[in-house]
Each structure stands twice: as C-alpha cells, then as structure tokens.
mmCIF file of C-alpha atoms in Angstrom:
data_model
loop_
_atom_site.group_PDB
_atom_site.id
_atom_site.type_symbol
_atom_site.label_atom_id
_atom_site.label_comp_id
_atom_site.label_asym_id
_atom_site.label_seq_id
_atom_site.Cartn_x
_atom_site.Cartn_y
_atom_site.Cartn_z
ATOM 1 C CA MET A 22 -0.372 -0.067 -0.319
ATOM 2 C CA SER A 23 1.524 3.126 -0.894
ATOM 3 C CA ARG A 24 1.894 6.009 1.284
ATOM 4 C CA GLU A 25 -1.289 8.141 0.015
ATOM 5 C CA ASN A 26 -3.471 5.461 0.319
ATOM 6 C CA ARG A 27 -2.564 5.009 4.196
ATOM 7 C CA PRO A 28 -5.701 5.932 6.532
ATOM 8 C CA VAL A 29 -6.138 9.182 7.962
ATOM 9 C CA TRP A 30 -5.011 10.183 11.101
ATOM 10 C CA VAL A 31 -7.115 12.669 12.934
ATOM 11 C CA VAL A 32 -5.718 14.411 15.691
ATOM 12 C CA PRO A 33 -8.167 15.645 18.278
ATOM 13 C CA PRO A 34 -6.480 17.010 21.249
ATOM 14 C CA TYR A 35 -4.507 14.736 23.287
ATOM 15 C CA THR A 36 -5.658 11.667 21.095
ATOM 16 C CA LEU A 37 -4.685 10.177 18.140
ATOM 17 C CA ARG A 38 -7.194 8.385 16.156
ATOM 18 C CA ILE A 39 -6.881 6.003 13.268
ATOM 19 C CA ASP A 40 -9.614 3.570 11.894
ATOM 20 C CA PRO A 41 -8.232 0.435 12.218
ATOM 21 C CA SER A 42 -10.157 -1.262 8.775
ATOM 22 C CA GLY A 43 -8.024 0.906 7.138
ATOM 23 C CA LEU A 44 -4.838 -0.667 7.876
ATOM 24 C CA GLN A 45 -2.993 -2.700 5.531
ATOM 25 C CA ILE A 46 0.633 -4.458 5.131
ATOM 26 C CA VAL A 47 2.999 -2.377 3.283
ATOM 27 C CA SER A 48 5.647 -3.775 1.351
ATOM 28 C CA TRP A 49 9.088 -2.566 0.403
ATOM 29 C CA PRO A 50 10.279 -0.097 -0.586
ATOM 30 C CA ASP A 51 7.660 1.914 2.062
ATOM 31 C CA PRO A 52 10.041 4.248 3.519
ATOM 32 C CA GLY A 53 8.112 3.659 6.802
ATOM 33 C CA LEU A 54 10.007 0.241 6.867
ATOM 34 C CA ARG A 55 13.274 1.765 7.510
ATOM 35 C CA SER A 56 12.003 4.761 10.075
ATOM 36 C CA ARG A 57 12.857 3.979 13.865
ATOM 37 C CA ALA A 58 9.500 3.207 15.618
ATOM 38 C CA THR A 59 8.526 5.595 18.281
ATOM 39 C CA HIS A 60 6.343 4.642 21.805
ATOM 40 C CA VAL A 61 3.197 3.633 21.531
ATOM 41 C CA PRO A 62 0.708 6.653 22.223
ATOM 42 C CA SER A 63 -1.702 5.291 24.361
ATOM 43 C CA ALA A 64 -3.242 1.810 25.614
ATOM 44 C CA GLU A 65 -6.731 3.408 23.952
ATOM 45 C CA GLU A 66 -4.587 3.340 20.739
ATOM 46 C CA VAL A 67 -3.248 -0.374 20.927
ATOM 47 C CA ALA A 68 -6.813 -1.467 21.933
ATOM 48 C CA LEU A 69 -8.011 -0.335 18.340
ATOM 49 C CA VAL A 70 -4.907 -1.225 16.631
ATOM 50 C CA ALA A 71 -3.832 -4.670 18.172
ATOM 51 C CA PRO A 72 -6.985 -6.963 16.744
ATOM 52 C CA ARG A 73 -6.885 -5.362 13.086
ATOM 53 C CA MET A 74 -2.681 -6.533 13.246
ATOM 54 C CA VAL A 75 -3.760 -9.541 14.532
ATOM 55 C CA GLU A 76 -6.168 -10.240 11.729
ATOM 56 C CA LEU A 77 -3.987 -8.984 9.255
ATOM 57 C CA MET A 78 -1.226 -11.090 10.684
ATOM 58 C CA HIS A 79 -3.273 -14.271 10.239
ATOM 59 C CA GLU A 80 -4.771 -13.576 6.902
ATOM 60 C CA ALA A 81 -1.005 -13.568 5.568
ATOM 61 C CA SER A 82 -0.354 -16.700 7.185
ATOM 62 C CA GLY A 83 2.245 -15.069 8.992
ATOM 63 C CA ILE A 84 3.918 -15.519 12.505
ATOM 64 C CA GLY A 85 4.546 -12.159 13.332
ATOM 65 C CA LEU A 86 3.719 -8.171 12.511
ATOM 66 C CA ALA A 87 4.565 -5.235 13.583
ATOM 67 C CA ALA A 88 3.358 -1.616 13.773
ATOM 68 C CA PRO A 89 5.653 0.023 10.757
ATOM 69 C CA GLN A 90 4.291 -2.888 8.712
ATOM 70 C CA VAL A 91 0.684 -1.647 9.016
ATOM 71 C CA GLY A 92 2.203 1.869 8.083
ATOM 72 C CA LEU A 93 2.331 2.859 11.941
ATOM 73 C CA PRO A 94 5.394 4.439 13.281
ATOM 74 C CA TRP A 95 4.956 2.751 17.044
ATOM 75 C CA ARG A 96 7.399 0.459 19.149
ATOM 76 C CA MET A 97 4.230 -2.475 19.087
ATOM 77 C CA PHE A 98 4.233 -6.281 17.251
ATOM 78 C CA VAL A 99 2.180 -9.099 17.478
ATOM 79 C CA THR A 100 3.009 -12.861 17.116
ATOM 80 C CA CYS A 101 1.684 -16.437 16.990
ATOM 81 C CA VAL A 102 3.819 -19.118 16.688
ATOM 82 C CA PRO A 103 1.638 -22.316 16.461
ATOM 83 C CA ASP A 104 4.370 -24.866 17.112
ATOM 84 C CA ALA A 105 5.762 -22.894 19.547
ATOM 85 C CA ASP A 106 3.511 -20.294 21.560
ATOM 86 C CA PRO A 107 -0.196 -20.740 19.814
ATOM 87 C CA VAL A 108 -1.792 -17.528 21.085
ATOM 88 C CA ASP A 109 -1.968 -14.307 19.675
ATOM 89 C CA ARG A 110 0.170 -11.972 21.625
ATOM 90 C CA VAL A 111 0.562 -7.960 21.409
ATOM 91 C CA PHE A 112 3.836 -6.358 22.583
ATOM 92 C CA VAL A 113 4.039 -2.845 23.127
ATOM 93 C CA ASN A 114 6.962 -0.690 24.112
ATOM 94 C CA PRO A 115 9.326 -3.935 23.651
ATOM 95 C CA GLU A 116 12.745 -4.132 24.882
ATOM 96 C CA ILE A 117 14.787 -7.347 23.684
ATOM 97 C CA HIS A 118 17.692 -8.620 25.446
ATOM 98 C CA LEU A 119 19.849 -10.896 23.307
ATOM 99 C CA ASP A 120 22.035 -13.754 24.620
ATOM 100 C CA LEU A 121 25.277 -13.438 23.275
ATOM 101 C CA CYS A 122 26.771 -15.675 25.705
ATOM 102 C CA GLY A 123 25.105 -19.376 25.062
ATOM 103 C CA ALA A 124 25.767 -21.265 21.721
ATOM 104 C CA PRO A 125 26.938 -18.911 18.402
ATOM 105 C CA PRO A 126 24.591 -17.313 16.655
ATOM 106 C CA GLN A 127 22.256 -19.731 13.916
ATOM 107 C CA PRO A 128 21.574 -19.510 10.556
ATOM 108 C CA TYR A 129 17.736 -19.547 9.451
ATOM 109 C CA GLU A 130 15.723 -19.066 6.601
ATOM 110 C CA GLU A 131 13.262 -16.264 7.170
ATOM 111 C CA GLY A 132 10.735 -14.804 5.347
ATOM 112 C CA CYS A 133 8.829 -11.273 5.982
ATOM 113 C CA LEU A 134 5.473 -10.312 5.196
ATOM 114 C CA SER A 135 6.655 -6.486 3.821
ATOM 115 C CA LEU A 136 9.105 -8.552 1.484
ATOM 116 C CA PRO A 137 7.231 -10.788 -0.628
ATOM 117 C CA ASP A 138 8.615 -14.016 -2.345
ATOM 118 C CA LEU A 139 11.655 -13.473 -0.514
ATOM 119 C CA ARG A 140 13.261 -16.002 1.839
ATOM 120 C CA LEU A 141 16.816 -15.527 3.090
ATOM 121 C CA ASP A 142 18.995 -17.369 5.773
ATOM 122 C CA VAL A 143 19.734 -14.806 8.853
ATOM 123 C CA LEU A 144 21.993 -15.167 11.396
ATOM 124 C CA ARG A 145 20.724 -14.523 15.132
ATOM 125 C CA PRO A 146 21.413 -15.478 18.571
ATOM 126 C CA LYS A 147 19.360 -18.575 19.249
ATOM 127 C CA GLY A 148 18.225 -17.074 22.818
ATOM 128 C CA ALA A 149 16.705 -13.977 23.710
ATOM 129 C CA SER A 150 14.691 -12.377 26.724
ATOM 130 C CA ILE A 151 11.614 -9.926 26.191
ATOM 131 C CA SER A 152 9.832 -7.542 28.300
ATOM 132 C CA ALA A 153 6.808 -5.386 27.111
ATOM 133 C CA THR A 154 3.557 -4.035 27.696
ATOM 134 C CA GLY A 155 0.824 -6.466 26.712
ATOM 135 C CA ALA A 156 -2.966 -5.431 25.296
ATOM 136 C CA ASP A 157 -4.266 -5.173 28.212
ATOM 137 C CA GLY A 158 -2.041 -2.716 29.626
ATOM 138 C CA SER A 159 -0.176 -5.508 32.163
ATOM 139 C CA PRO A 160 3.813 -5.863 31.850
ATOM 140 C CA PHE A 161 5.365 -8.782 30.732
ATOM 141 C CA GLU A 162 8.771 -10.835 30.393
ATOM 142 C CA LEU A 163 9.156 -13.939 28.262
ATOM 143 C CA SER A 164 12.379 -16.110 27.354
ATOM 144 C CA ASP A 165 13.339 -18.544 24.641
ATOM 145 C CA ALA A 166 15.885 -20.012 22.773
ATOM 146 C CA GLY A 167 14.107 -21.203 19.697
ATOM 147 C CA LEU A 168 11.702 -19.786 16.968
ATOM 148 C CA LEU A 169 9.830 -17.131 19.692
ATOM 149 C CA ALA A 170 13.406 -15.577 20.265
ATOM 150 C CA ARG A 171 13.651 -15.423 16.389
ATOM 151 C CA VAL A 172 10.319 -14.012 15.940
ATOM 152 C CA TRP A 173 10.852 -11.570 18.766
ATOM 153 C CA GLN A 174 14.056 -10.735 17.252
ATOM 154 C CA HIS A 175 12.600 -10.430 13.480
ATOM 155 C CA GLU A 176 9.844 -7.987 14.545
ATOM 156 C CA TYR A 177 12.246 -5.636 16.963
ATOM 157 C CA ASP A 178 14.217 -5.375 13.698
ATOM 158 C CA HIS A 179 11.514 -3.761 12.397
ATOM 159 C CA LEU A 180 10.911 -1.297 14.939
ATOM 160 C CA GLU A 181 14.331 -0.306 14.522
ATOM 161 C CA GLY A 182 13.966 0.224 10.986
ATOM 162 C CA ARG A 183 16.161 -3.499 9.948
ATOM 163 C CA LEU A 184 14.849 -5.618 7.464
ATOM 164 C CA ILE A 185 15.950 -9.131 6.616
ATOM 165 C CA PHE A 186 18.064 -8.385 3.856
ATOM 166 C CA ASP A 187 20.025 -6.114 5.876
ATOM 167 C CA LEU A 188 20.955 -8.894 7.957
ATOM 168 C CA ALA A 189 21.212 -11.808 5.462
ATOM 169 C CA GLN A 190 24.104 -14.352 4.842
ATOM 170 C CA PRO A 191 26.731 -12.940 2.423
ATOM 171 C CA VAL A 192 25.628 -15.803 0.001
ATOM 172 C CA ASP A 193 22.342 -14.444 -0.407
ATOM 173 C CA ALA A 194 23.476 -10.756 -1.562
ATOM 174 C CA SER A 195 23.239 -11.582 -4.959
ATOM 175 C CA LEU A 196 19.268 -12.984 -4.605
ATOM 176 C CA VAL A 197 18.723 -9.920 -2.667
ATOM 177 C CA LYS A 198 19.826 -7.417 -5.628
ATOM 178 C CA ARG A 199 18.106 -9.187 -8.037
ATOM 179 C CA TRP A 200 14.921 -9.331 -5.920
ATOM 180 C CA ARG A 201 15.094 -5.610 -5.495
ATOM 181 C CA LYS A 202 15.413 -5.268 -9.626
ATOM 182 C CA VAL A 203 12.156 -7.239 -9.771
ATOM 183 C CA HIS A 204 10.503 -5.451 -7.091
ATOM 184 C CA ASP A 205 11.776 -1.534 -7.808
ATOM 185 C CA ALA A 206 10.848 -2.370 -11.452
ATOM 186 C CA GLN A 207 6.656 -3.024 -10.430
#
C-alpha cells in the first residue's frame, strides 16, 4: 500500500485516532519500513489497532507483524507461533535482550510479510528474553531459545528500521539484488 493510500489520522486534542479497518500490510520500499518506531501513544490506540494487526497477520499466514508494517510508526508488534506459542500476543514498547553468551548465532531461513516472495538465511542469536506491555496494559517478560526468540528479534528489527536483507548471509547478497531489481520495477 502506498503512503498516500494509508489511513488518515485525525488528531483531536491529546489523542491520536485511526480507523483500524483501513490498515493494510505495506511492502518494501515503503519508507516507513526504514524508520525507527516511537513509543505507542496510548493504551486506547493499542486496543483499536492490535486486533486488526492480529487479523492481518493471520490472513497473510504470518507468525509476526510489526506496527511499521501496517504504516504505523509505533513500537508494537503481534505474534502467534503455532508450534511454539499458539496464542495471539501483543508486545507494546518491547525491550529485547539477546543471549550473546550461549550458543553461537544460528542461520535460519526467514521471510517477511513486507518483502513478498523473499526468503533469506539470517544469522541470529539462538536465545533472547523480552519485556513488554500486553494489550491489557500489564507488563510481562518472556524468554526463549528457539523459534520464538527468532520471531521476537525479527519483529523488533522492524521497530528499528531493519529488514532481513540487511542481515542476510553474504551468500544471499546476489539474490537480494535480483529481488530488489524486480520489485523496484513494479
């Protein structure tokens, strides 16, 4: 979805409103995917947007979706990983802590809902812990040393303006160049 087709924000005093039904997954090269996200404005906004983000993630058969991927500059993402954590989770203003002392970083093939048809080997630490606020406003902490940790890292990268082709193994560099050429032409 192009920037001009994004939902219109109406900014009354002290609140930020958006029609969540207008949210759609944006694709690269949308400039919002390269911007560092900011804190979520309010719990009210989370309550409006989180269900739509979960819906979009499931419609696209994804296991994670970050707010920048739906055109929102917020530090928020949602996940549902059927084989590891089969519940819809909302992470608001998350902080991630990587386990850099454990096993060496592992390569694993990743895809991204904002980079259709591109799958790349990405090297990441195996373990991570994360602290965030949930959709209900309660803080929580989780730890994992498997697929969940990878999903959290991937979605957190979106909040920092990083994409999988920024982290791809060197062997995949030529694939990324070909993919970019095809998608830039569209």
